[in-house]
Amino acid sequence: MNERLTPGTVTLLLVPPLMWAGNAVVGRAVVHLVPPLTLNFLRWALALLLLLPLGYHALRRDSAIWRQWPRYALLGLLGVGLYNSLQYLALHTSTPVNVTLVAASMPVWMLIIGRAFHGVAIRAAQVLGAVLSLAGVAVVLSHGEWAQLWALRFVVGDLLMVLATIIWAFYSWQLTRVPADAPVRAHWAGFLLGQVLYGAAWSGLFAAAEWGLGGQTIQWGWPLALTVVFVAVGPAVIAFRCWGVGVQRVGPTLAGFFNNLTPLIAALLSLGLLGESPHFYHALAFMLIIGGIVLSSHRGAAG
């Protein structure tokens, strides 16, 4: 992995937070239309259909997707099945801004998991970058008034997002493991298809359990159809493709700092839907988060 940030890599890593912020806003908007685990299954079932024409060659009989099925099943469980299911569940009791805000703890979990499970040293610059970036998130949360931080109340959905964020950190580190499936990884659609194939199966099991509990209804119509298309194409296929490449280039720790842009983008999207205008504190938060990214990208002594 090369931890130098190039313009191309920056662009790649900016796409996921934009898409995931939209996913949180849309996911919250349709809580009355579809159960959360069912939405996740519909999303990945469509993503699977979209990927099949692009990566079908990776499904040949001797493919690593079948030979190394535990690896792909784990990637599908962590990144597709669990993380996204927990996020949609969280949106039933929390807001898009709060959900993405909790997910902004990502850099911290990336550092901890990298150190604890992969023996990766933590650099002082990374710690300072995390503090600066989280300060930017706090600015968004407090609307520029620090006293408001003391009035915060966390709900069940926020706790679910803590668990989801830890799971995503594990998923991202799994992407960096040196595999013996280079032919599959050589083509992005095939590698992503391998994960989504197993992930859609996990999501289907979770959705079946949801319906087994009873009391679930779906309001079919254009709003739900457009939602499923968006979350399958943007936050799923496009965002996962960009995230996977970005993690391979700079590593999960540095990539995780870009995730802190998600609550800022979610806040701006929410403001836009409400017809309000951005404020000065949004610009301040953006500068702090970007500052954290830049600082964490510099090499230095390990902390």
PDB file of C-alpha atoms in Angstrom:
ATOM      1  CA  MET A   1       0.000   0.000   0.000  1.00  0.00           C
ATOM      2  CA  ASN A   2       1.178   3.497  -0.867  1.00  0.00           C
ATOM      3  CA  GLU A   3      -0.088   6.064   1.620  1.00  0.00           C
ATOM      4  CA  ARG A   4       0.548   9.032  -0.664  1.00  0.00           C
ATOM      5  CA  LEU A   5      -2.658  10.783  -1.615  1.00  0.00           C
ATOM      6  CA  THR A   6      -2.891  11.513  -5.329  1.00  0.00           C
ATOM      7  CA  PRO A   7      -5.718  13.540  -6.930  1.00  0.00           C
ATOM      8  CA  GLY A   8      -7.122  10.339  -8.413  1.00  0.00           C
ATOM      9  CA  THR A   9      -7.136   8.544  -5.065  1.00  0.00           C
ATOM     10  CA  VAL A  10      -8.699  11.542  -3.329  1.00  0.00           C
ATOM     11  CA  THR A  11     -11.483  11.557  -5.917  1.00  0.00           C
ATOM     12  CA  LEU A  12     -12.071   7.843  -5.391  1.00  0.00           C
ATOM     13  CA  LEU A  13     -12.299   8.255  -1.618  1.00  0.00           C
ATOM     14  CA  LEU A  14     -14.639  11.247  -1.856  1.00  0.00           C
ATOM     15  CA  VAL A  15     -17.268   9.251  -3.741  1.00  0.00           C
ATOM     16  CA  PRO A  16     -18.183   6.801  -0.917  1.00  0.00           C
ATOM     17  CA  PRO A  17     -19.002   9.444   1.750  1.00  0.00           C
ATOM     18  CA  LEU A  18     -21.134  11.315  -0.791  1.00  0.00           C
ATOM     19  CA  MET A  19     -23.031   8.150  -1.692  1.00  0.00           C
ATOM     20  CA  TRP A  20     -23.307   6.912   1.890  1.00  0.00           C
ATOM     21  CA  ALA A  21     -24.633  10.258   3.096  1.00  0.00           C
ATOM     22  CA  GLY A  22     -27.326  10.020   0.433  1.00  0.00           C
ATOM     23  CA  ASN A  23     -28.002   6.451   1.526  1.00  0.00           C
ATOM     24  CA  ALA A  24     -28.592   7.573   5.121  1.00  0.00           C
ATOM     25  CA  VAL A  25     -30.930  10.391   4.101  1.00  0.00           C
ATOM     26  CA  VAL A  26     -32.912   8.182   1.707  1.00  0.00           C
ATOM     27  CA  GLY A  27     -32.946   5.263   4.141  1.00  0.00           C
ATOM     28  CA  ARG A  28     -34.509   7.485   6.774  1.00  0.00           C
ATOM     29  CA  ALA A  29     -37.062   8.846   4.304  1.00  0.00           C
ATOM     30  CA  VAL A  30     -38.471   5.401   3.450  1.00  0.00           C
ATOM     31  CA  VAL A  31     -38.704   3.851   6.923  1.00  0.00           C
ATOM     32  CA  HIS A  32     -42.497   3.832   6.524  1.00  0.00           C
ATOM     33  CA  LEU A  33     -42.350   2.092   3.133  1.00  0.00           C
ATOM     34  CA  VAL A  34     -40.241  -0.993   3.761  1.00  0.00           C
ATOM     35  CA  PRO A  35     -38.754  -2.911   6.719  1.00  0.00           C
ATOM     36  CA  PRO A  36     -35.017  -2.218   7.164  1.00  0.00           C
ATOM     37  CA  LEU A  37     -33.637  -5.722   6.587  1.00  0.00           C
ATOM     38  CA  THR A  38     -35.909  -6.175   3.581  1.00  0.00           C
ATOM     39  CA  LEU A  39     -34.619  -2.923   2.104  1.00  0.00           C
ATOM     40  CA  ASN A  40     -31.072  -4.176   2.508  1.00  0.00           C
ATOM     41  CA  PHE A  41     -31.918  -7.445   0.751  1.00  0.00           C
ATOM     42  CA  LEU A  42     -33.684  -5.669  -2.134  1.00  0.00           C
ATOM     43  CA  ARG A  43     -30.697  -3.358  -2.481  1.00  0.00           C
ATOM     44  CA  TRP A  44     -28.122  -6.125  -2.756  1.00  0.00           C
ATOM     45  CA  ALA A  45     -30.287  -8.432  -4.841  1.00  0.00           C
ATOM     46  CA  LEU A  46     -30.488  -5.671  -7.467  1.00  0.00           C
ATOM     47  CA  ALA A  47     -26.767  -4.930  -7.103  1.00  0.00           C
ATOM     48  CA  LEU A  48     -26.083  -8.617  -7.735  1.00  0.00           C
ATOM     49  CA  LEU A  49     -28.116  -8.507 -10.958  1.00  0.00           C
ATOM     50  CA  LEU A  50     -26.245  -5.381 -12.067  1.00  0.00           C
ATOM     51  CA  LEU A  51     -22.846  -6.961 -11.406  1.00  0.00           C
ATOM     52  CA  LEU A  52     -23.537 -10.302 -13.085  1.00  0.00           C
ATOM     53  CA  PRO A  53     -23.049  -9.063 -16.686  1.00  0.00           C
ATOM     54  CA  LEU A  54     -19.848  -7.265 -15.641  1.00  0.00           C
ATOM     55  CA  GLY A  55     -18.159  -9.954 -13.563  1.00  0.00           C
ATOM     56  CA  TYR A  56     -19.769 -13.259 -14.553  1.00  0.00           C
ATOM     57  CA  HIS A  57     -16.390 -14.611 -15.702  1.00  0.00           C
ATOM     58  CA  ALA A  58     -15.335 -14.737 -12.032  1.00  0.00           C
ATOM     59  CA  LEU A  59     -17.995 -17.378 -11.349  1.00  0.00           C
ATOM     60  CA  ARG A  60     -16.382 -20.135 -13.410  1.00  0.00           C
ATOM     61  CA  ARG A  61     -16.101 -23.504 -11.675  1.00  0.00           C
ATOM     62  CA  ASP A  62     -12.434 -23.177 -10.697  1.00  0.00           C
ATOM     63  CA  SER A  63     -12.783 -19.593  -9.454  1.00  0.00           C
ATOM     64  CA  ALA A  64     -11.389 -18.545  -6.069  1.00  0.00           C
ATOM     65  CA  ILE A  65     -14.897 -17.343  -5.237  1.00  0.00           C
ATOM     66  CA  TRP A  66     -15.785 -21.021  -4.754  1.00  0.00           C
ATOM     67  CA  ARG A  67     -12.383 -22.395  -3.700  1.00  0.00           C
ATOM     68  CA  GLN A  68     -11.934 -19.684  -1.055  1.00  0.00           C
ATOM     69  CA  TRP A  69     -15.576 -19.401  -0.148  1.00  0.00           C
ATOM     70  CA  PRO A  70     -14.951 -18.755   3.599  1.00  0.00           C
ATOM     71  CA  ARG A  71     -13.048 -15.557   2.717  1.00  0.00           C
ATOM     72  CA  TYR A  72     -15.771 -14.266   0.404  1.00  0.00           C
ATOM     73  CA  ALA A  73     -18.530 -15.365   2.748  1.00  0.00           C
ATOM     74  CA  LEU A  74     -16.854 -13.377   5.539  1.00  0.00           C
ATOM     75  CA  LEU A  75     -16.437 -10.280   3.351  1.00  0.00           C
ATOM     76  CA  GLY A  76     -20.069 -10.562   2.296  1.00  0.00           C
ATOM     77  CA  LEU A  77     -21.244 -10.994   5.880  1.00  0.00           C
ATOM     78  CA  LEU A  78     -19.278  -8.027   7.242  1.00  0.00           C
ATOM     79  CA  GLY A  79     -19.546  -5.491   4.431  1.00  0.00           C
ATOM     80  CA  VAL A  80     -22.894  -6.368   2.850  1.00  0.00           C
ATOM     81  CA  GLY A  81     -24.976  -8.325   5.330  1.00  0.00           C
ATOM     82  CA  LEU A  82     -24.233  -6.927   8.779  1.00  0.00           C
ATOM     83  CA  TYR A  83     -23.048  -3.353   8.227  1.00  0.00           C
ATOM     84  CA  ASN A  84     -25.867  -2.279   5.951  1.00  0.00           C
ATOM     85  CA  SER A  85     -28.562  -4.139   7.887  1.00  0.00           C
ATOM     86  CA  LEU A  86     -27.495  -2.438  11.099  1.00  0.00           C
ATOM     87  CA  GLN A  87     -27.431   0.955   9.389  1.00  0.00           C
ATOM     88  CA  TYR A  88     -30.992   0.649   8.095  1.00  0.00           C
ATOM     89  CA  LEU A  89     -32.116  -0.621  11.495  1.00  0.00           C
ATOM     90  CA  ALA A  90     -30.430   2.373  13.125  1.00  0.00           C
ATOM     91  CA  LEU A  91     -32.265   4.794  10.838  1.00  0.00           C
ATOM     92  CA  HIS A  92     -35.582   3.663  12.312  1.00  0.00           C
ATOM     93  CA  THR A  93     -34.756   5.314  15.631  1.00  0.00           C
ATOM     94  CA  SER A  94     -31.990   7.768  14.741  1.00  0.00           C
ATOM     95  CA  THR A  95     -31.474  10.578  12.228  1.00  0.00           C
ATOM     96  CA  PRO A  96     -29.242  10.537   9.124  1.00  0.00           C
ATOM     97  CA  VAL A  97     -26.901  13.090  10.698  1.00  0.00           C
ATOM     98  CA  ASN A  98     -26.604  11.139  13.958  1.00  0.00           C
ATOM     99  CA  VAL A  99     -26.088   7.829  12.162  1.00  0.00           C
ATOM    100  CA  THR A 100     -23.321   9.213   9.972  1.00  0.00           C
ATOM    101  CA  LEU A 101     -21.920  11.100  12.943  1.00  0.00           C
ATOM    102  CA  VAL A 102     -21.494   7.905  14.956  1.00  0.00           C
ATOM    103  CA  ALA A 103     -19.870   6.334  11.891  1.00  0.00           C
ATOM    104  CA  ALA A 104     -17.325   9.158  12.014  1.00  0.00           C
ATOM    105  CA  SER A 105     -15.574   7.236  14.772  1.00  0.00           C
ATOM    106  CA  MET A 106     -14.283   5.063  11.921  1.00  0.00           C
ATOM    107  CA  PRO A 107     -10.639   6.320  12.005  1.00  0.00           C
ATOM    108  CA  VAL A 108     -10.370   5.429  15.672  1.00  0.00           C
ATOM    109  CA  TRP A 109     -11.623   1.884  15.099  1.00  0.00           C
ATOM    110  CA  MET A 110      -9.368   1.514  12.059  1.00  0.00           C
ATOM    111  CA  LEU A 111      -6.352   2.388  14.218  1.00  0.00           C
ATOM    112  CA  ILE A 112      -7.385   0.075  17.063  1.00  0.00           C
ATOM    113  CA  ILE A 113      -8.188  -2.938  14.863  1.00  0.00           C
ATOM    114  CA  GLY A 114      -5.097  -2.421  12.733  1.00  0.00           C
ATOM    115  CA  ARG A 115      -2.932  -2.422  15.833  1.00  0.00           C
ATOM    116  CA  ALA A 116      -4.704  -5.221  17.711  1.00  0.00           C
ATOM    117  CA  PHE A 117      -5.278  -7.719  14.892  1.00  0.00           C
ATOM    118  CA  HIS A 118      -2.757  -6.811  12.185  1.00  0.00           C
ATOM    119  CA  GLY A 119       0.199  -5.475  14.181  1.00  0.00           C
ATOM    120  CA  VAL A 120       0.161  -2.113  12.393  1.00  0.00           C
ATOM    121  CA  ALA A 121       1.878   0.629  14.412  1.00  0.00           C
ATOM    122  CA  ILE A 122      -0.075   3.764  15.210  1.00  0.00           C
ATOM    123  CA  ARG A 123       1.692   6.984  14.227  1.00  0.00           C
ATOM    124  CA  ALA A 124       1.398  10.198  16.187  1.00  0.00           C
ATOM    125  CA  ALA A 125       0.263  12.006  13.030  1.00  0.00           C
ATOM    126  CA  GLN A 126      -2.637   9.567  12.704  1.00  0.00           C
ATOM    127  CA  VAL A 127      -3.769  10.185  16.271  1.00  0.00           C
ATOM    128  CA  LEU A 128      -3.592  13.967  15.817  1.00  0.00           C
ATOM    129  CA  GLY A 129      -5.400  13.664  12.499  1.00  0.00           C
ATOM    130  CA  ALA A 130      -8.162  11.647  14.158  1.00  0.00           C
ATOM    131  CA  VAL A 131      -8.579  14.274  16.885  1.00  0.00           C
ATOM    132  CA  LEU A 132      -8.727  17.105  14.344  1.00  0.00           C
ATOM    133  CA  SER A 133     -11.160  15.244  12.129  1.00  0.00           C
ATOM    134  CA  LEU A 134     -13.453  14.341  15.027  1.00  0.00           C
ATOM    135  CA  ALA A 135     -13.378  17.987  16.107  1.00  0.00           C
ATOM    136  CA  GLY A 136     -14.822  18.827  12.702  1.00  0.00           C
ATOM    137  CA  VAL A 137     -17.593  16.293  13.266  1.00  0.00           C
ATOM    138  CA  ALA A 138     -18.296  17.858  16.670  1.00  0.00           C
ATOM    139  CA  VAL A 139     -18.672  21.248  14.983  1.00  0.00           C
ATOM    140  CA  VAL A 140     -21.390  19.808  12.738  1.00  0.00           C
ATOM    141  CA  LEU A 141     -23.109  18.189  15.703  1.00  0.00           C
ATOM    142  CA  SER A 142     -23.046  21.318  17.865  1.00  0.00           C
ATOM    143  CA  HIS A 143     -23.934  23.728  15.029  1.00  0.00           C
ATOM    144  CA  GLY A 144     -20.877  25.693  16.052  1.00  0.00           C
ATOM    145  CA  GLU A 145     -22.076  26.101  19.650  1.00  0.00           C
ATOM    146  CA  TRP A 146     -20.123  23.795  21.952  1.00  0.00           C
ATOM    147  CA  ALA A 147     -22.713  24.052  24.735  1.00  0.00           C
ATOM    148  CA  GLN A 148     -25.109  22.026  22.581  1.00  0.00           C
ATOM    149  CA  LEU A 149     -22.861  18.974  22.871  1.00  0.00           C
ATOM    150  CA  TRP A 150     -23.951  18.543  26.482  1.00  0.00           C
ATOM    151  CA  ALA A 151     -27.595  18.344  25.402  1.00  0.00           C
ATOM    152  CA  LEU A 152     -27.036  15.349  23.122  1.00  0.00           C
ATOM    153  CA  ARG A 153     -29.081  12.223  23.724  1.00  0.00           C
ATOM    154  CA  PHE A 154     -28.192   8.920  22.093  1.00  0.00           C
ATOM    155  CA  VAL A 155     -30.828   6.361  21.123  1.00  0.00           C
ATOM    156  CA  VAL A 156     -30.758   2.652  20.249  1.00  0.00           C
ATOM    157  CA  GLY A 157     -30.032   3.462  16.618  1.00  0.00           C
ATOM    158  CA  ASP A 158     -26.846   5.277  17.581  1.00  0.00           C
ATOM    159  CA  LEU A 159     -25.615   2.226  19.500  1.00  0.00           C
ATOM    160  CA  LEU A 160     -26.397  -0.007  16.524  1.00  0.00           C
ATOM    161  CA  MET A 161     -24.222   2.280  14.386  1.00  0.00           C
ATOM    162  CA  VAL A 162     -21.329   1.911  16.817  1.00  0.00           C
ATOM    163  CA  LEU A 163     -21.490  -1.843  16.241  1.00  0.00           C
ATOM    164  CA  ALA A 164     -21.878  -1.333  12.478  1.00  0.00           C
ATOM    165  CA  THR A 165     -18.833   0.952  12.369  1.00  0.00           C
ATOM    166  CA  ILE A 166     -16.659  -1.598  14.170  1.00  0.00           C
ATOM    167  CA  ILE A 167     -17.824  -4.257  11.707  1.00  0.00           C
ATOM    168  CA  TRP A 168     -16.961  -1.988   8.754  1.00  0.00           C
ATOM    169  CA  ALA A 169     -13.477  -1.456  10.159  1.00  0.00           C
ATOM    170  CA  PHE A 170     -12.959  -5.234  10.291  1.00  0.00           C
ATOM    171  CA  TYR A 171     -14.268  -5.497   6.715  1.00  0.00           C
ATOM    172  CA  SER A 172     -11.875  -2.821   5.465  1.00  0.00           C
ATOM    173  CA  TRP A 173      -8.866  -4.519   7.032  1.00  0.00           C
ATOM    174  CA  GLN A 174      -9.945  -7.826   5.479  1.00  0.00           C
ATOM    175  CA  LEU A 175      -9.718  -6.145   2.071  1.00  0.00           C
ATOM    176  CA  THR A 176      -5.992  -5.578   2.595  1.00  0.00           C
ATOM    177  CA  ARG A 177      -5.106  -9.216   3.267  1.00  0.00           C
ATOM    178  CA  VAL A 178      -2.850 -10.653   0.568  1.00  0.00           C
ATOM    179  CA  PRO A 179      -5.029 -13.294  -1.097  1.00  0.00           C
ATOM    180  CA  ALA A 180      -4.306 -16.115  -3.479  1.00  0.00           C
ATOM    181  CA  ASP A 181      -7.137 -14.992  -5.748  1.00  0.00           C
ATOM    182  CA  ALA A 182      -5.254 -12.461  -7.870  1.00  0.00           C
ATOM    183  CA  PRO A 183      -7.166 -13.367 -11.075  1.00  0.00           C
ATOM    184  CA  VAL A 184     -10.439 -12.472  -9.379  1.00  0.00           C
ATOM    185  CA  ARG A 185      -9.083  -9.291  -7.785  1.00  0.00           C
ATOM    186  CA  ALA A 186      -7.667  -8.208 -11.140  1.00  0.00           C
ATOM    187  CA  HIS A 187     -11.178  -7.296 -12.267  1.00  0.00           C
ATOM    188  CA  TRP A 188     -13.148  -5.079  -9.902  1.00  0.00           C
ATOM    189  CA  ALA A 189     -16.586  -6.354 -10.924  1.00  0.00           C
ATOM    190  CA  GLY A 190     -15.618  -9.988 -10.361  1.00  0.00           C
ATOM    191  CA  PHE A 191     -14.142  -9.309  -6.929  1.00  0.00           C
ATOM    192  CA  LEU A 192     -17.150  -7.240  -5.861  1.00  0.00           C
ATOM    193  CA  LEU A 193     -19.510  -9.837  -7.330  1.00  0.00           C
ATOM    194  CA  GLY A 194     -17.911 -12.497  -5.150  1.00  0.00           C
ATOM    195  CA  GLN A 195     -18.642 -10.456  -2.040  1.00  0.00           C
ATOM    196  CA  VAL A 196     -22.159  -9.447  -3.084  1.00  0.00           C
ATOM    197  CA  LEU A 197     -23.068 -13.012  -4.044  1.00  0.00           C
ATOM    198  CA  TYR A 198     -22.506 -14.197  -0.496  1.00  0.00           C
ATOM    199  CA  GLY A 199     -23.658 -10.902   1.007  1.00  0.00           C
ATOM    200  CA  ALA A 200     -27.019 -11.078  -0.765  1.00  0.00           C
ATOM    201  CA  ALA A 201     -27.470 -14.580   0.642  1.00  0.00           C
ATOM    202  CA  TRP A 202     -26.755 -13.310   4.170  1.00  0.00           C
ATOM    203  CA  SER A 203     -29.126 -10.381   3.605  1.00  0.00           C
ATOM    204  CA  GLY A 204     -31.824 -12.772   2.402  1.00  0.00           C
ATOM    205  CA  LEU A 205     -31.500 -14.822   5.589  1.00  0.00           C
ATOM    206  CA  PHE A 206     -31.777 -11.673   7.723  1.00  0.00           C
ATOM    207  CA  ALA A 207     -34.825 -10.485   5.747  1.00  0.00           C
ATOM    208  CA  ALA A 208     -36.476 -13.899   6.127  1.00  0.00           C
ATOM    209  CA  ALA A 209     -35.958 -13.702   9.888  1.00  0.00           C
ATOM    210  CA  GLU A 210     -37.485 -10.217   9.862  1.00  0.00           C
ATOM    211  CA  TRP A 211     -40.603 -11.473   8.107  1.00  0.00           C
ATOM    212  CA  GLY A 212     -40.720 -14.504  10.377  1.00  0.00           C
ATOM    213  CA  LEU A 213     -41.244 -12.150  13.308  1.00  0.00           C
ATOM    214  CA  GLY A 214     -44.430 -10.904  11.630  1.00  0.00           C
ATOM    215  CA  GLY A 215     -46.063  -7.498  11.343  1.00  0.00           C
ATOM    216  CA  GLN A 216     -44.054  -6.425   8.282  1.00  0.00           C
ATOM    217  CA  THR A 217     -45.547  -4.603   5.297  1.00  0.00           C
ATOM    218  CA  ILE A 218     -44.156  -3.132   2.081  1.00  0.00           C
ATOM    219  CA  GLN A 219     -45.710  -0.175   0.291  1.00  0.00           C
ATOM    220  CA  TRP A 220     -44.819  -0.895  -3.324  1.00  0.00           C
ATOM    221  CA  GLY A 221     -44.686   2.064  -5.687  1.00  0.00           C
ATOM    222  CA  TRP A 222     -42.383   4.448  -7.532  1.00  0.00           C
ATOM    223  CA  PRO A 223     -40.892   5.995  -4.368  1.00  0.00           C
ATOM    224  CA  LEU A 224     -39.682   2.599  -3.148  1.00  0.00           C
ATOM    225  CA  ALA A 225     -38.589   1.489  -6.626  1.00  0.00           C
ATOM    226  CA  LEU A 226     -36.485   4.608  -7.146  1.00  0.00           C
ATOM    227  CA  THR A 227     -35.030   4.227  -3.658  1.00  0.00           C
ATOM    228  CA  VAL A 228     -33.936   0.630  -4.325  1.00  0.00           C
ATOM    229  CA  VAL A 229     -32.369   1.627  -7.658  1.00  0.00           C
ATOM    230  CA  PHE A 230     -30.441   4.474  -6.035  1.00  0.00           C
ATOM    231  CA  VAL A 231     -29.137   2.520  -3.037  1.00  0.00           C
ATOM    232  CA  ALA A 232     -28.167  -0.406  -5.284  1.00  0.00           C
ATOM    233  CA  VAL A 233     -26.328   1.622  -7.914  1.00  0.00           C
ATOM    234  CA  GLY A 234     -24.804   4.474  -5.898  1.00  0.00           C
ATOM    235  CA  PRO A 235     -24.107   3.496  -2.258  1.00  0.00           C
ATOM    236  CA  ALA A 236     -23.655  -0.170  -3.216  1.00  0.00           C
ATOM    237  CA  VAL A 237     -21.901  -0.769  -6.537  1.00  0.00           C
ATOM    238  CA  ILE A 238     -20.239   2.614  -7.147  1.00  0.00           C
ATOM    239  CA  ALA A 239     -19.305   3.375  -3.529  1.00  0.00           C
ATOM    240  CA  PHE A 240     -18.019  -0.145  -2.805  1.00  0.00           C
ATOM    241  CA  ARG A 241     -15.956  -0.090  -5.986  1.00  0.00           C
ATOM    242  CA  CYS A 242     -14.337   3.246  -5.077  1.00  0.00           C
ATOM    243  CA  TRP A 243     -13.824   2.228  -1.442  1.00  0.00           C
ATOM    244  CA  GLY A 244     -12.172  -1.045  -2.368  1.00  0.00           C
ATOM    245  CA  VAL A 245      -9.699   0.625  -4.728  1.00  0.00           C
ATOM    246  CA  GLY A 246      -9.006   3.453  -2.281  1.00  0.00           C
ATOM    247  CA  VAL A 247      -8.307   1.038   0.589  1.00  0.00           C
ATOM    248  CA  GLN A 248      -5.950  -0.962  -1.601  1.00  0.00           C
ATOM    249  CA  ARG A 249      -4.042   2.217  -2.501  1.00  0.00           C
ATOM    250  CA  VAL A 250      -3.673   3.969   0.854  1.00  0.00           C
ATOM    251  CA  GLY A 251      -4.755   1.439   3.466  1.00  0.00           C
ATOM    252  CA  PRO A 252      -7.902   1.317   5.627  1.00  0.00           C
ATOM    253  CA  THR A 253      -6.669   3.752   8.278  1.00  0.00           C
ATOM    254  CA  LEU A 254      -6.147   6.725   5.978  1.00  0.00           C
ATOM    255  CA  ALA A 255      -9.222   5.822   3.919  1.00  0.00           C
ATOM    256  CA  GLY A 256     -11.253   5.818   7.133  1.00  0.00           C
ATOM    257  CA  PHE A 257     -10.608   9.530   7.623  1.00  0.00           C
ATOM    258  CA  PHE A 258     -12.575  10.282   4.459  1.00  0.00           C
ATOM    259  CA  ASN A 259     -15.587   8.655   6.099  1.00  0.00           C
ATOM    260  CA  ASN A 260     -15.713  11.656   8.450  1.00  0.00           C
ATOM    261  CA  LEU A 261     -16.997  13.744   5.563  1.00  0.00           C
ATOM    262  CA  THR A 262     -20.199  11.675   5.571  1.00  0.00           C
ATOM    263  CA  PRO A 263     -21.987  13.440   8.478  1.00  0.00           C
ATOM    264  CA  LEU A 264     -21.113  16.830   6.991  1.00  0.00           C
ATOM    265  CA  ILE A 265     -22.536  15.822   3.608  1.00  0.00           C
ATOM    266  CA  ALA A 266     -25.578  14.251   5.289  1.00  0.00           C
ATOM    267  CA  ALA A 267     -26.191  17.488   7.186  1.00  0.00           C
ATOM    268  CA  LEU A 268     -25.966  19.513   3.978  1.00  0.00           C
ATOM    269  CA  LEU A 269     -28.301  17.128   2.149  1.00  0.00           C
ATOM    270  CA  SER A 270     -30.783  17.309   5.010  1.00  0.00           C
ATOM    271  CA  LEU A 271     -30.591  21.100   4.964  1.00  0.00           C
ATOM    272  CA  GLY A 272     -31.177  21.089   1.234  1.00  0.00           C
ATOM    273  CA  LEU A 273     -34.274  18.936   1.559  1.00  0.00           C
ATOM    274  CA  LEU A 274     -35.590  21.320   4.209  1.00  0.00           C
ATOM    275  CA  GLY A 275     -34.911  24.347   2.028  1.00  0.00           C
ATOM    276  CA  GLU A 276     -32.356  25.847   4.403  1.00  0.00           C
ATOM    277  CA  SER A 277     -28.940  27.313   3.618  1.00  0.00           C
ATOM    278  CA  PRO A 278     -25.489  26.109   4.736  1.00  0.00           C
ATOM    279  CA  HIS A 279     -23.856  27.941   7.648  1.00  0.00           C
ATOM    280  CA  PHE A 280     -20.342  29.058   8.512  1.00  0.00           C
ATOM    281  CA  TYR A 281     -19.838  26.129  10.865  1.00  0.00           C
ATOM    282  CA  HIS A 282     -20.246  23.736   7.930  1.00  0.00           C
ATOM    283  CA  ALA A 283     -17.245  25.371   6.250  1.00  0.00           C
ATOM    284  CA  LEU A 284     -15.285  25.234   9.525  1.00  0.00           C
ATOM    285  CA  ALA A 285     -16.110  21.547   9.945  1.00  0.00           C
ATOM    286  CA  PHE A 286     -15.026  20.833   6.388  1.00  0.00           C
ATOM    287  CA  MET A 287     -11.652  22.506   6.966  1.00  0.00           C
ATOM    288  CA  LEU A 288     -11.078  20.579  10.220  1.00  0.00           C
ATOM    289  CA  ILE A 289     -11.946  17.224   8.653  1.00  0.00           C
ATOM    290  CA  ILE A 290      -9.789  17.863   5.600  1.00  0.00           C
ATOM    291  CA  GLY A 291      -7.008  19.004   7.921  1.00  0.00           C
ATOM    292  CA  GLY A 292      -7.263  15.693   9.759  1.00  0.00           C
ATOM    293  CA  ILE A 293      -7.008  13.782   6.474  1.00  0.00           C
ATOM    294  CA  VAL A 294      -3.952  15.733   5.349  1.00  0.00           C
ATOM    295  CA  LEU A 295      -2.237  15.421   8.726  1.00  0.00           C
ATOM    296  CA  SER A 296      -2.863  11.675   8.964  1.00  0.00           C
ATOM    297  CA  SER A 297      -1.432  11.126   5.474  1.00  0.00           C
ATOM    298  CA  HIS A 298       2.021  12.389   6.533  1.00  0.00           C
ATOM    299  CA  ARG A 299       4.460   9.752   7.611  1.00  0.00           C
ATOM    300  CA  GLY A 300       6.099  10.097  10.988  1.00  0.00           C
ATOM    301  CA  ALA A 301       7.210   8.184  14.022  1.00  0.00           C
ATOM    302  CA  ALA A 302       4.835   5.582  15.316  1.00  0.00           C
ATOM    303  CA  GLY A 303       2.931   6.489  18.431  1.00  0.00           C
TER     304      GLY A 303
END
